[in-house]
Structures are given as C-alpha cells and as structure tokens.
Amino acid sequence: MVSTIANAADGMAISYGETGAKGLFQQPYILFLSIFASLGGMLFGYDQGVISGVLVMNNFGKQFPMLASNSTLQGWMVAVLTLGAMVGAFVNGPIADRISRRWSILLANIVFLVGSIIQAAAQNIVMIFIGRFIAGLAIGGLSMVIPLYISEMAPSNLRGSLVSLQQLSITFGIAVAFWIDYGTQNIGGTGDSQSPIAWRLPLALQCAPSLILSVGTFFLPYSPRWLLLKDREEEAEATLLQIRRVPETDPRVRLEILEIKAAVLFDRETTAVLYPTATTSWQITLERYKSLLTIRHLNRRLVIACLLQFIQQFTGINAIIYYAPQIFQSIGMTGESVDLLATGVVGIIDFVFTIPAILFMDGWGRKKVLIIGGIGMTISQLIVGTIYAVYKDSWATHPAAGWACAAFVWIYIANFAYSIGCVNWIIPSEIFPPGVRSQAVGLAIGTNWLSNFIVALICPRMLNSIKFGTFYFFLAFCIFLIVWVYFFVPETRGVSIEEMDKLFGGNQGEADAMRMANIRQRLGIGYNDFDELKAKDCDIGVSQIENA
Ligand code: BGC
C-alpha cells in the first residue's frame, strides 16, 4: 500500500500548461487575479519609497523643524515603518488562517488607510510616527499574505511567475512614489513658498490603490487551499474550477482537490497524534509554532525561509534604496540631478529587471536564478567597493570612476531584481504544509522586516565610518548566498505544494507513510488517477524534484 502511495505522486504534478509568458496568457484569469492582489505590494513599495522625498521638502521641514534638523529622528521615522511591518507580518499569519487570506487582505487595507490618513493629516511629529507605525502594520501583513494567497491559488507551472508579481508591484510602488514626490515638490514652488500639499498629497495618494484593493477583495475568490483547511470542500472545488478555467468534467481539478485534502487531513491527524492534549485553537496554534522549531523537516524549511529573508536584506538592497542619494554624492556626484540618477534611475532599473523573473522563474528554477543573481551582485559589490577604495579621495579628478561606480550600483540592482528580490517571496509561500503555512510565512516575512530595520539602522553609520568597507560587508553576504543556495536549498520549481514533503525529507517515517497511505485510500487517490489523466490526454506535467 505504501509503495502505491509513494508512486502515486512520484514524479507527477498536475499541470495546466506551459511556464512563462505563454502559460500566463493561457491562464488570463489567474494572471488578472494575481496582478490585482499584488496591488498590496505597490502599497509596500510606495510607502517605503515616498518618505525620502517628503523628508527633504521645504514645507515639511517648516512644519516639523525638529524632524528636519535631527538625523536620528529622521532615521527612526524611516525605521518605525519597518518595525510596524515586522509585527504586522508576524500577527497576520494566524489572522489569515482564522478569517481567510482574502479578508485579512481587506483588514490590512483598512489599517493601511487609517495609517495613511493620519500621516497625510499630521499636525505634529507624534502623528507622523503613529501613522507610519500603523501603515507599517498593514504593509507587513500584506507582504506576508499576498504571496501566500497567490501561491495557494496558482497552478504549479506558473507559481513562480505569479508570486513574482508581488515584487514587480513593490518596485512599481517605489518608482511611482519617487516620481510623485518629484512632481509634487513643485506645488507652490520648491523654496519657501512651497505648499503643504507638496508633501501631504503624496502621503494621501497612497489611499487610492488601497481603496481599490479593499473594494476588490469583495470580488476576489477565497484560496481553495484555505477553504479545504476549513473543510469547505464544495466551495473549494467550485473555486478551483473557476480559477483554472476548465470544464467541470476535467479530472485534474478533482485530483488537485483530493491532493490538497489529503495534505490537510494528514496534517490534522499528525497533529492529533503529536499533540493529543492540545484541544483549543489557541493551544493548537502554539503547538504549531513549536513544531516549526522542533520537528526537523519543518525546522529545515523555516531556516531556509528565514535565512533567505535575512540574506536578501544583507545583500545591501535597502542601503541603496534608502541611501542612494548619499551614496551617489559620496562617489563624487553633485548637483540637482543626483537624486534623479540615484533614486529615479534605481527605481526604474529595479522595476524593469523584475520582468525577466516573471517570464523565466518557472522555466529556469529558483536555484539557478538565485545563483546567477548572487554572482552578479557579488561582482557588482566587489567593483563598487574597490573603485570606492581606490578613488575615495580623488573623485573630483576622476569623474569616470564615479560613473563606473554608479553603473555597477545599477548592475547590482538589476541582479537583485530578477533573483532574490523575487525568490524571497516565492520560497516561503510554497514550501510549508497547510497547518503551519501561514504561521511560517509570517515568521519568515517578519524576519525580512527585522533585517530591513537593522540594515537601515547600521547603514548610515557604516557609510560614515568604514565607507567602502560597507560594500565589502554586503559582498560577504552575496557570496554566502551563492554557496548556501548551491549546497542547501532544494529546487522547488514545478513541484506542487502538496509534494514539498519529499524535497524536505518530511513525513517520511513508517508511521507517517502509513497514515498518508490510509488517508489516500480513504479518499480513493491512487496511481490510476494519473493514468486516467494521461489517457484523457491531460497534461499532468513532470514534477521537477531535483536535488533534495
Ligand atoms: C525587499 C525590500 C526592497 C525591495 C526593493 C524587496 O524584495 O524586501 O526590502 O526595498 O525589494 O525592490
């Protein structure tokens, strides 16, 4: 019996077509849903990006002179958002389990609107800080639930591409924020006559996408995986039929439902055996968190998900996103255009180079993309640090060196954008079993925000003290990324979420195998189902389990 079960999913994954652009156009409905849900990423990018332009506006300085003159306070104003986001990502895990991924998106948007209105209407520094913290809570929540939601809805052949839309949306938000700041600073003139609208408007405008997303949640379907977690099987099947856009008779949908159901039942029955005394939902949640730390294969996944987030931040991305103008000035660039070259061009490159990830992520695989991106980031950081070290006292007489430095900062951004910029959202949202998925994604994305906070805090000091050493510091993490991914991160491309156990060596003991065999027998899933699919000429695809 056990071997039948092993065979049933061995090397097979239900697929709904091609990867990349072709696959996306074959499935326009799920593409549209994912683009829409990704508006949450836009709020993230916008709110993160808008503040640097606002901080330097004349009228903002007049309104909040203490903030304008105190760089420590300014640093905290940027950081308070990341702290809020860390809390938001963490608490939204259990919320997304309880009220659904869909309604947790709505809740986060309501919180975001409150935070944004407080910021845009701020009369004192306290209001700015509170507004940013509240908006941060929402952004953190959205940054964990959107990839989770998309990943649970996507067919395996498009999951990487669709989740990467979150990153595209973040980069779009960062770029739009910059250009809006750039435009609104002229309201009333850039000098003393500048109107308060110059900075209140960009802060208020972020309400627009949030309102659109809020209304849209009433039309978004529930995640079928969440519905099955709540035993709403009929709705799950109807939703899956709706999002896969196939006729009712298509056997793949029924099989997908059964596979998800088997995973949910397995999780539930294993929890009952492991934690027989946990009966209330609170106790069960606590046990689930504990299991992430104590059960080996879950722990391995958690380490991968969290370390990926930590490394993402310590490759130095936000050192550039937050401090690009200072970095560009320190490499000898002066004048009005510095901000434009630094933040504006960085934003556009970040956006444009995320597009290849959407097209190729499911074809190339996460590992290859991470390693190639890691090599590109390593080379760029090495060149930037070295040029900086050599020309640090003679930028004025070597303008070409300054330009070369800037070019490699841009090349670094491009390599970040298509690789770890996207993969860090994909891997956590796809590798965990149903019972711990949302908690684990919350912990991972919380780690991202915590690391973001630390980098924002230490970076200005490093740029002032060890100067070019800052780039060598980040370079060390880029090298670590390559080696770690090569040896320790399994390839998850094309593998269905329900098959991930095989990659991570989970639930492979005899008792687990028997339990799963029993569940599959009860549900009537067997090897024949795949044969039947083949006979009906359905594309079942071949799962890409490599390198476990
Ligand atoms: C990171 C952010 C970063 C952004 C830049 C995201 O993946 O998590 O911290 O600012 O990429 O594109």
Coordinates of C-alpha atoms and ligand atoms in Angstrom, one line a residue:
M1 CA 0.0 0.0 0.0
V2 CA 2.8 2.4 1.0
S3 CA 4.5 1.9 -2.3
T4 CA 1.3 2.7 -4.2
I5 CA 1.1 5.9 -2.3
A6 CA 4.7 6.8 -3.0
N7 CA 4.2 6.0 -6.6
A8 CA 1.0 8.0 -6.9
A9 CA 2.7 11.2 -6.6
D10 CA 6.2 10.1 -7.6
G11 CA 7.4 12.4 -10.3
M12 CA 4.0 13.7 -11.2
A13 CA 2.5 17.1 -10.7
I14 CA -0.8 18.3 -12.1
S15 CA 0.0 21.0 -14.6
Y16 CA -2.3 23.3 -16.5
G17 CA 0.0 24.3 -19.4
E18 CA 3.3 26.0 -20.1
T19 CA 5.5 28.1 -18.0
G20 CA 6.4 31.8 -18.7
A21 CA 4.7 34.2 -20.9
K22 CA 2.9 31.5 -22.9
G23 CA 1.5 29.9 -19.8
L24 CA 0.4 33.3 -18.3
F25 CA -1.5 34.1 -21.4
Q26 CA -3.1 30.7 -21.4
Q27 CA -4.4 31.5 -17.9
P28 CA -5.5 35.1 -18.1
Y29 CA -7.9 34.9 -15.2
I30 CA -5.4 33.8 -12.6
L31 CA -3.0 36.3 -14.1
F32 CA -5.5 39.1 -13.6
L33 CA -6.3 38.0 -10.0
S34 CA -2.6 37.9 -9.1
I35 CA -2.0 41.3 -10.6
F36 CA -4.9 42.7 -8.7
A37 CA -3.8 41.1 -5.4
S38 CA -0.3 42.4 -6.0
L39 CA -1.6 45.9 -5.5
G40 CA -0.7 45.1 -1.9
G41 CA 2.9 45.1 -2.9
M42 CA 2.5 48.5 -4.5
L43 CA 1.4 49.9 -1.2
F44 CA 4.5 48.4 0.4
G45 CA 6.9 49.9 -2.2
Y46 CA 5.1 53.3 -2.3
D47 CA 5.1 53.8 1.5
Q48 CA 8.7 52.7 1.8
G49 CA 9.7 55.0 -1.1
V50 CA 7.7 58.1 -0.5
I51 CA 9.3 59.2 2.7
S52 CA 12.8 60.0 1.4
G53 CA 11.4 62.7 -1.0
V54 CA 9.0 64.1 1.6
L55 CA 11.7 64.4 4.2
V56 CA 13.7 66.9 2.1
M57 CA 10.7 69.1 1.2
N58 CA 11.0 72.6 2.4
N59 CA 7.4 72.9 3.8
F60 CA 7.7 69.5 5.6
G61 CA 10.8 71.0 7.3
K62 CA 8.9 74.1 8.3
Q63 CA 6.0 72.1 9.7
F64 CA 8.3 69.7 11.6
P65 CA 11.5 71.7 12.3
M66 CA 12.7 69.2 14.9
L67 CA 12.4 66.3 12.5
A68 CA 14.1 68.3 9.7
S69 CA 17.1 69.1 11.8
N70 CA 17.6 65.8 13.6
S71 CA 19.0 63.0 11.6
T72 CA 18.5 60.4 14.4
L73 CA 14.8 61.3 14.5
Q74 CA 14.7 61.0 10.7
G75 CA 16.3 57.6 10.8
W76 CA 13.6 56.5 13.3
M77 CA 10.9 57.9 11.2
V78 CA 12.0 55.6 8.4
A79 CA 12.6 52.7 10.7
V80 CA 9.3 52.9 12.6
L81 CA 7.5 51.6 9.4
T82 CA 9.8 48.5 9.3
L83 CA 9.1 47.8 13.0
G84 CA 5.4 48.0 12.4
A85 CA 5.7 45.8 9.4
M86 CA 7.6 43.2 11.4
V87 CA 4.8 43.0 13.9
G88 CA 2.2 43.0 11.1
A89 CA 3.8 40.1 9.2
F90 CA 4.0 38.1 12.4
V91 CA 0.5 38.5 13.6
N92 CA -1.1 38.3 10.3
G93 CA -0.2 34.6 10.0
P94 CA -2.8 33.3 12.5
I95 CA -5.3 36.0 11.3
A96 CA -5.1 34.8 7.7
D97 CA -5.8 31.3 9.0
R98 CA -8.7 32.4 11.0
I99 CA -10.6 34.9 8.8
S100 CA -9.1 33.7 5.5
R101 CA -6.4 35.1 3.3
R102 CA -9.0 37.2 1.4
W103 CA -10.5 39.0 4.4
S104 CA -7.1 39.5 6.0
I105 CA -6.2 41.5 2.9
L106 CA -9.2 43.7 3.5
L107 CA -8.4 44.1 7.2
A108 CA -4.8 45.1 6.3
N109 CA -6.1 47.7 3.9
I110 CA -8.4 49.2 6.4
V111 CA -5.5 49.5 8.8
F112 CA -3.4 51.0 6.0
L113 CA -6.0 53.6 5.2
V114 CA -6.1 54.7 8.9
G115 CA -2.3 54.9 9.0
S116 CA -2.1 56.9 5.7
I117 CA -4.8 59.3 6.7
I118 CA -3.0 60.0 10.0
Q119 CA 0.2 60.6 8.1
A120 CA -1.3 62.9 5.4
A121 CA -3.2 64.9 8.1
A122 CA -0.3 65.0 10.6
Q123 CA -0.1 68.1 12.7
N124 CA 2.8 67.0 14.8
I125 CA 5.7 64.5 14.8
V126 CA 3.8 62.1 17.1
M127 CA 1.1 61.8 14.4
I128 CA 3.7 61.1 11.8
F129 CA 5.3 58.4 13.8
I130 CA 2.0 56.8 14.8
G131 CA 0.7 57.0 11.2
R132 CA 3.8 55.3 9.9
F133 CA 3.7 52.6 12.5
I134 CA 0.1 51.8 11.8
A135 CA 0.7 51.8 8.0
G136 CA 3.7 49.5 8.7
L137 CA 1.5 47.0 10.5
A138 CA -0.7 46.8 7.4
I139 CA 2.3 46.6 5.0
G140 CA 3.8 43.8 7.0
G141 CA 0.5 41.9 7.0
L142 CA 0.1 42.4 3.2
S143 CA 3.7 41.4 2.5
M144 CA 3.1 38.0 4.0
V145 CA -0.5 37.3 2.9
I146 CA -0.3 38.4 -0.8
P147 CA 2.4 35.9 -1.8
L148 CA 0.7 33.3 0.4
Y149 CA -2.6 33.9 -1.3
I150 CA -1.2 33.9 -4.9
S151 CA 0.9 30.8 -4.2
E152 CA -2.1 28.9 -2.9
M153 CA -4.2 29.9 -6.0
A154 CA -1.5 29.4 -8.7
P155 CA -1.0 26.2 -10.7
S156 CA 2.5 24.8 -10.2
N157 CA 3.6 25.7 -13.7
L158 CA 3.0 29.4 -13.0
R159 CA 3.5 29.8 -9.3
G160 CA 7.0 31.4 -9.5
S161 CA 5.9 33.9 -12.2
L162 CA 2.7 34.8 -10.4
V163 CA 4.2 35.3 -7.0
S164 CA 7.0 37.4 -8.6
L165 CA 4.3 39.9 -9.5
Q166 CA 4.4 40.9 -5.8
Q167 CA 8.0 42.1 -6.3
L168 CA 7.1 43.9 -9.6
S169 CA 4.4 45.7 -7.8
I170 CA 6.8 46.7 -4.9
T171 CA 9.3 48.1 -7.4
F172 CA 6.5 49.9 -9.2
G173 CA 5.4 51.4 -5.9
I174 CA 8.9 52.6 -5.1
A175 CA 9.3 54.1 -8.6
V176 CA 5.9 55.8 -8.6
A177 CA 6.5 57.3 -5.1
F178 CA 9.7 58.8 -6.3
W179 CA 8.2 60.4 -9.4
I180 CA 5.2 61.7 -7.5
D181 CA 7.4 63.3 -4.9
Y182 CA 9.4 64.7 -7.7
G183 CA 6.4 66.3 -9.3
T184 CA 4.5 67.5 -6.1
Q185 CA 7.5 69.2 -4.7
N186 CA 6.8 71.9 -7.2
I187 CA 3.4 72.7 -5.8
G188 CA 3.8 76.3 -4.6
G189 CA 7.4 76.3 -5.7
T190 CA 10.3 74.3 -4.2
G191 CA 11.5 77.2 -1.9
D192 CA 9.9 79.0 1.0
S193 CA 6.6 79.3 -0.8
Q194 CA 6.1 75.6 -1.1
S195 CA 2.6 74.5 -0.2
P196 CA 1.9 71.8 2.5
I197 CA 0.1 70.0 -0.3
A198 CA 3.5 69.2 -1.8
W199 CA 4.1 66.6 0.9
R200 CA 0.5 65.9 2.1
L201 CA -0.6 64.9 -1.4
P202 CA 1.9 62.1 -1.9
L203 CA 1.1 60.7 1.5
A204 CA -2.7 60.9 0.8
L205 CA -2.4 59.4 -2.7
Q206 CA -1.4 56.0 -1.4
C207 CA -5.0 55.7 -0.2
A208 CA -6.2 55.3 -3.8
P209 CA -4.7 51.8 -4.6
S210 CA -5.6 50.7 -1.1
L211 CA -9.2 51.7 -1.6
I212 CA -9.3 49.9 -5.0
L213 CA -7.8 46.7 -3.4
S214 CA -10.3 47.0 -0.5
V215 CA -13.3 47.0 -2.8
G216 CA -11.7 44.3 -4.9
T217 CA -11.5 41.9 -2.0
F218 CA -15.2 41.5 -2.3
F219 CA -14.7 40.0 -5.7
L220 CA -11.5 38.0 -5.1
P221 CA -12.2 34.3 -4.6
Y222 CA -11.1 32.5 -1.4
S223 CA -8.0 30.5 -1.6
P224 CA -9.1 26.9 -2.4
R225 CA -6.4 25.6 0.0
W226 CA -7.7 27.8 2.8
L227 CA -11.3 26.6 2.1
L228 CA -10.1 23.0 2.4
L229 CA -8.4 23.9 5.6
K230 CA -11.8 24.9 6.8
D231 CA -13.5 21.8 5.4
R232 CA -15.4 23.8 2.8
E233 CA -14.8 21.2 0.1
E234 CA -17.6 22.1 -2.3
E235 CA -16.7 25.8 -2.4
A236 CA -13.0 24.8 -2.8
E237 CA -13.9 22.7 -5.8
A238 CA -16.1 25.4 -7.3
T239 CA -13.4 28.0 -6.8
L240 CA -10.7 25.8 -8.3
L241 CA -12.9 25.2 -11.3
Q242 CA -13.4 28.9 -11.6
I243 CA -9.8 29.9 -11.4
R244 CA -8.4 27.0 -13.5
R245 CA -10.9 27.9 -16.2
V246 CA -11.6 24.2 -17.2
P247 CA -14.8 22.4 -17.7
E248 CA -16.4 20.6 -14.8
T249 CA -15.5 17.3 -16.3
D250 CA -11.8 18.0 -16.3
P251 CA -10.3 15.3 -13.9
R252 CA -7.4 17.4 -12.9
V253 CA -9.5 19.6 -10.7
R254 CA -10.9 16.7 -8.7
L255 CA -7.5 15.2 -8.3
E256 CA -6.0 18.5 -7.2
I257 CA -8.7 18.9 -4.6
L258 CA -8.1 15.4 -3.4
E259 CA -4.3 16.0 -3.1
I260 CA -4.9 19.2 -1.1
K261 CA -7.4 17.4 1.1
A262 CA -5.0 14.6 1.7
A263 CA -2.4 17.0 2.8
V264 CA -4.8 18.8 5.1
L265 CA -6.1 15.5 6.7
F266 CA -2.6 14.3 7.1
D267 CA -1.5 17.4 8.9
R268 CA -4.6 17.3 11.1
E269 CA -4.2 13.6 12.0
T270 CA -0.4 14.0 12.6
T271 CA -1.1 17.0 14.9
A272 CA -3.7 15.0 16.8
V273 CA -1.1 12.2 17.4
L274 CA 1.8 14.5 18.2
Y275 CA -0.2 16.9 20.5
P276 CA -3.1 14.9 22.0
T277 CA -3.5 17.4 24.8
A278 CA -3.9 20.5 22.5
T279 CA -7.6 21.0 22.1
T280 CA -8.4 24.7 21.9
S281 CA -7.4 26.6 18.8
W282 CA -5.0 28.7 20.8
Q283 CA -3.2 25.6 22.1
I284 CA -3.0 24.1 18.6
T285 CA -1.6 27.4 17.2
L286 CA 1.0 27.4 19.9
E287 CA 1.9 23.8 19.2
R288 CA 2.2 24.6 15.5
Y289 CA 4.7 27.3 16.2
K290 CA 6.6 24.9 18.5
S291 CA 6.6 22.3 15.8
L292 CA 8.3 24.7 13.4
L293 CA 11.1 24.9 15.8
T294 CA 11.3 21.3 17.0
I295 CA 10.3 19.0 14.1
R296 CA 13.4 18.5 11.9
H297 CA 12.0 18.8 8.4
L298 CA 9.8 21.8 9.4
N299 CA 12.7 23.4 11.1
R300 CA 14.8 22.9 8.0
R301 CA 12.2 24.7 5.9
L302 CA 11.9 27.5 8.5
V303 CA 15.6 28.1 8.4
I304 CA 15.6 28.2 4.6
A305 CA 12.7 30.7 4.6
C306 CA 14.1 33.0 7.3
L307 CA 17.7 32.8 6.2
L308 CA 16.7 33.8 2.7
Q309 CA 15.0 36.9 4.1
F310 CA 17.9 37.8 6.2
I311 CA 20.4 37.4 3.3
Q312 CA 18.1 39.4 1.0
Q313 CA 18.3 42.4 3.3
F314 CA 22.0 41.9 4.0
T315 CA 23.0 41.9 0.3
G316 CA 22.5 45.6 0.9
I317 CA 19.4 46.4 -1.3
N318 CA 17.9 48.9 1.1
A319 CA 21.3 50.6 1.8
I320 CA 20.8 51.7 -1.8
I321 CA 17.0 52.2 -1.8
Y322 CA 17.2 54.4 1.3
Y323 CA 20.6 56.0 1.0
A324 CA 21.2 56.1 -2.8
P325 CA 21.5 60.0 -2.9
Q326 CA 24.1 59.9 -0.1
I327 CA 26.0 57.1 -1.8
F328 CA 25.9 58.9 -5.1
Q329 CA 27.1 62.1 -3.5
S330 CA 29.9 60.2 -1.8
I331 CA 31.2 58.9 -5.1
G332 CA 31.6 62.4 -6.3
M333 CA 28.3 63.2 -8.0
T334 CA 26.9 66.7 -7.3
G335 CA 24.1 68.9 -8.4
E336 CA 20.4 68.7 -8.9
S337 CA 20.4 65.5 -10.9
V338 CA 21.9 63.3 -8.2
D339 CA 18.5 62.4 -6.7
L340 CA 17.1 61.7 -10.1
L341 CA 20.1 59.4 -11.0
A342 CA 20.1 57.8 -7.6
T343 CA 16.5 57.2 -6.7
G344 CA 14.7 57.7 -10.0
V345 CA 17.0 55.5 -12.2
V346 CA 17.5 52.9 -9.4
G347 CA 13.7 52.6 -9.2
I348 CA 13.3 52.1 -12.9
I349 CA 16.0 49.5 -13.2
D350 CA 14.6 47.7 -10.2
F351 CA 11.2 47.5 -11.9
V352 CA 12.4 46.6 -15.4
F353 CA 14.7 43.8 -14.3
T354 CA 11.9 42.2 -12.3
I355 CA 10.2 41.4 -15.5
P356 CA 12.6 38.6 -16.6
A357 CA 11.8 36.8 -13.3
I358 CA 8.1 36.8 -14.2
L359 CA 8.9 35.3 -17.6
F360 CA 11.5 32.8 -16.7
M361 CA 11.2 31.9 -13.0
D362 CA 9.3 28.7 -13.6
G363 CA 11.4 27.7 -16.5
W364 CA 14.9 28.3 -15.0
G365 CA 14.1 27.4 -11.4
R366 CA 14.7 29.2 -8.2
K367 CA 18.2 27.9 -7.5
K368 CA 19.7 28.8 -10.9
V369 CA 18.1 32.3 -10.7
L370 CA 19.4 32.8 -7.1
I371 CA 22.9 31.7 -8.0
I372 CA 23.2 33.7 -11.2
G373 CA 21.8 36.8 -9.4
G374 CA 24.2 36.2 -6.5
I375 CA 27.2 36.1 -8.8
G376 CA 26.0 39.3 -10.5
M377 CA 25.5 41.1 -7.1
T378 CA 28.9 39.8 -5.8
I379 CA 30.8 41.1 -8.9
S380 CA 29.0 44.5 -8.7
Q381 CA 29.6 45.0 -4.9
L382 CA 33.2 44.0 -5.4
I383 CA 33.7 46.5 -8.2
V384 CA 31.8 49.3 -6.4
G385 CA 33.8 48.7 -3.1
T386 CA 37.2 48.6 -5.0
I387 CA 36.6 51.7 -7.1
Y388 CA 35.5 53.5 -4.0
A389 CA 38.6 52.3 -2.1
V390 CA 41.0 53.5 -4.8
Y391 CA 39.4 56.8 -5.7
K392 CA 37.9 57.8 -2.4
D393 CA 40.0 60.9 -2.1
S394 CA 40.1 61.9 -5.8
W395 CA 36.6 61.7 -7.2
A396 CA 36.8 65.3 -8.4
T397 CA 39.7 64.5 -10.7
H398 CA 38.4 61.1 -11.8
P399 CA 34.7 61.6 -12.9
A400 CA 34.8 58.4 -14.9
A401 CA 35.4 56.4 -11.7
G402 CA 32.3 57.9 -10.2
W403 CA 30.2 56.9 -13.3
A404 CA 31.7 53.4 -13.3
C405 CA 30.7 53.1 -9.6
A406 CA 27.2 54.3 -10.4
A407 CA 26.9 51.9 -13.3
F408 CA 27.8 49.0 -11.0
V409 CA 25.3 50.1 -8.4
W410 CA 22.7 49.9 -11.1
I411 CA 24.0 46.5 -12.3
Y412 CA 23.8 45.3 -8.7
I413 CA 20.1 46.4 -8.6
A414 CA 19.3 44.6 -11.8
N415 CA 20.8 41.4 -10.5
F416 CA 18.9 41.7 -7.2
A417 CA 15.6 42.4 -9.0
Y418 CA 15.2 39.3 -11.0
S419 CA 16.7 37.0 -8.4
I420 CA 16.5 37.2 -4.6
G421 CA 14.1 40.2 -5.0
C422 CA 11.5 37.7 -6.2
V423 CA 12.6 34.3 -4.9
N424 CA 12.4 35.5 -1.3
W425 CA 8.6 35.8 -1.7
I426 CA 8.2 32.6 -3.6
I427 CA 10.0 30.0 -1.5
P428 CA 8.4 30.7 1.9
S429 CA 4.9 30.7 0.4
E430 CA 5.3 27.3 -1.3
I431 CA 7.3 25.0 0.9
F432 CA 5.3 24.6 4.1
P433 CA 2.5 22.1 4.8
P434 CA -1.0 23.5 5.3
G435 CA -1.2 23.5 9.1
V436 CA 1.8 25.7 9.7
R437 CA 2.0 27.5 6.4
S438 CA 0.6 30.9 7.4
Q439 CA 2.5 31.0 10.7
A440 CA 5.8 30.1 9.0
V441 CA 5.3 32.7 6.2
G442 CA 4.6 35.3 8.9
L443 CA 7.8 34.4 10.8
A444 CA 9.8 34.5 7.6
I445 CA 8.5 37.8 6.3
G446 CA 8.8 39.2 9.9
T447 CA 12.5 38.2 9.6
N448 CA 12.7 40.2 6.4
W449 CA 11.4 43.3 8.1
L450 CA 13.6 42.9 11.2
S451 CA 16.6 42.6 8.9
N452 CA 15.4 45.6 6.9
F453 CA 15.2 47.5 10.2
I454 CA 18.8 46.5 11.2
V455 CA 20.3 47.4 7.8
A456 CA 18.5 50.8 7.8
L457 CA 19.9 51.5 11.3
I458 CA 23.5 50.4 10.7
C459 CA 24.0 51.6 7.1
P460 CA 24.4 55.4 7.6
R461 CA 26.9 54.7 10.4
M462 CA 28.8 52.2 8.2
L463 CA 28.9 54.6 5.2
N464 CA 30.4 57.2 7.6
S465 CA 32.9 55.1 9.3
I466 CA 34.1 52.1 7.2
K467 CA 33.0 53.8 3.9
F468 CA 34.0 51.4 1.1
G469 CA 34.1 48.6 3.6
T470 CA 30.3 48.8 3.6
F471 CA 30.2 47.4 0.2
Y472 CA 32.6 44.6 1.1
F473 CA 30.4 43.8 4.1
F474 CA 27.4 43.3 1.9
L475 CA 29.5 41.4 -0.6
A476 CA 30.2 38.8 2.0
F477 CA 26.5 38.0 2.2
C478 CA 26.2 37.8 -1.6
I479 CA 29.0 35.2 -1.6
F480 CA 27.3 33.3 1.3
L481 CA 24.1 33.3 -0.7
I482 CA 25.7 31.5 -3.7
V483 CA 27.3 28.8 -1.6
W484 CA 24.4 28.3 0.7
V485 CA 21.8 28.0 -2.1
Y486 CA 24.1 25.7 -4.1
F487 CA 24.5 23.2 -1.2
F488 CA 21.4 23.6 1.0
V489 CA 18.4 24.9 -0.9
P490 CA 16.4 22.4 -2.9
E491 CA 14.8 23.3 -6.2
T492 CA 11.1 23.8 -5.9
R493 CA 10.1 24.8 -9.4
G494 CA 7.1 22.9 -10.8
V495 CA 6.7 20.9 -7.6
S496 CA 3.1 21.0 -6.3
I497 CA 2.8 22.5 -2.8
E498 CA 1.5 19.1 -1.6
E499 CA 4.7 17.4 -2.8
M500 CA 7.1 19.6 -0.9
D501 CA 7.5 17.0 1.9
K502 CA 9.5 14.9 -0.5
L503 CA 12.0 17.6 -1.0
F504 CA 12.5 18.4 2.6
G505 CA 12.5 14.9 3.9
G506 CA 9.3 15.4 5.8
N507 CA 6.8 12.9 7.0
Q508 CA 8.8 10.0 5.6
G509 CA 8.9 7.7 8.6
E510 CA 6.9 4.5 8.6
A511 CA 4.1 5.8 10.7
D512 CA 3.8 8.9 8.5
A513 CA 3.8 6.8 5.4
M514 CA 1.1 4.5 6.8
R515 CA -1.0 7.5 7.8
M516 CA -0.8 9.1 4.4
A517 CA -1.5 5.7 2.7
N518 CA -4.6 5.3 4.8
I519 CA -5.8 8.8 4.0
R520 CA -5.2 8.4 0.3
Q521 CA -7.0 5.1 0.4
R522 CA -10.0 6.7 2.2
L523 CA -10.1 9.5 -0.4
G524 CA -9.6 7.0 -3.2
I525 CA -6.5 8.6 -4.7
G526 CA -4.1 6.2 -6.4
Y527 CA -1.7 5.7 -9.2
N528 CA -4.6 5.1 -11.6
D529 CA -5.7 8.6 -11.3
F530 CA -2.6 9.8 -13.0
D531 CA -3.0 7.0 -15.7
E532 CA -6.6 8.2 -16.2
L533 CA -5.4 11.7 -16.7
K534 CA -2.8 10.6 -19.3
A535 CA -5.5 8.5 -21.0
K536 CA -7.7 11.6 -21.2
D537 CA -4.7 13.4 -22.8
C538 CA -4.4 15.8 -19.9
D539 CA -1.1 17.5 -19.4
I540 CA 0.0 16.1 -16.0
G541 CA 3.5 17.5 -16.4
V542 CA 6.5 16.0 -14.7
S543 CA 7.4 17.4 -11.4
Q544 CA 10.8 18.9 -11.1
I545 CA 12.0 17.3 -7.9
E546 CA 15.8 17.6 -8.2
N547 CA 18.4 17.9 -5.6
A548 CA 16.5 17.1 -2.5
Ligands
BGC1 C1 12.7 43.9 -0.4 C2 12.6 45.3 0.0 C3 13.3 46.2 -1.0 C4 12.7 45.9 -2.4 C5 13.4 46.7 -3.4 C6 12.0 43.7 -1.7 O1 12.1 42.4 -2.2 O2 12.1 43.0 0.6 O3 13.2 45.5 1.3 O4 13.2 47.5 -0.7 O5 12.7 44.5 -2.7 O6 12.9 46.3 -4.7

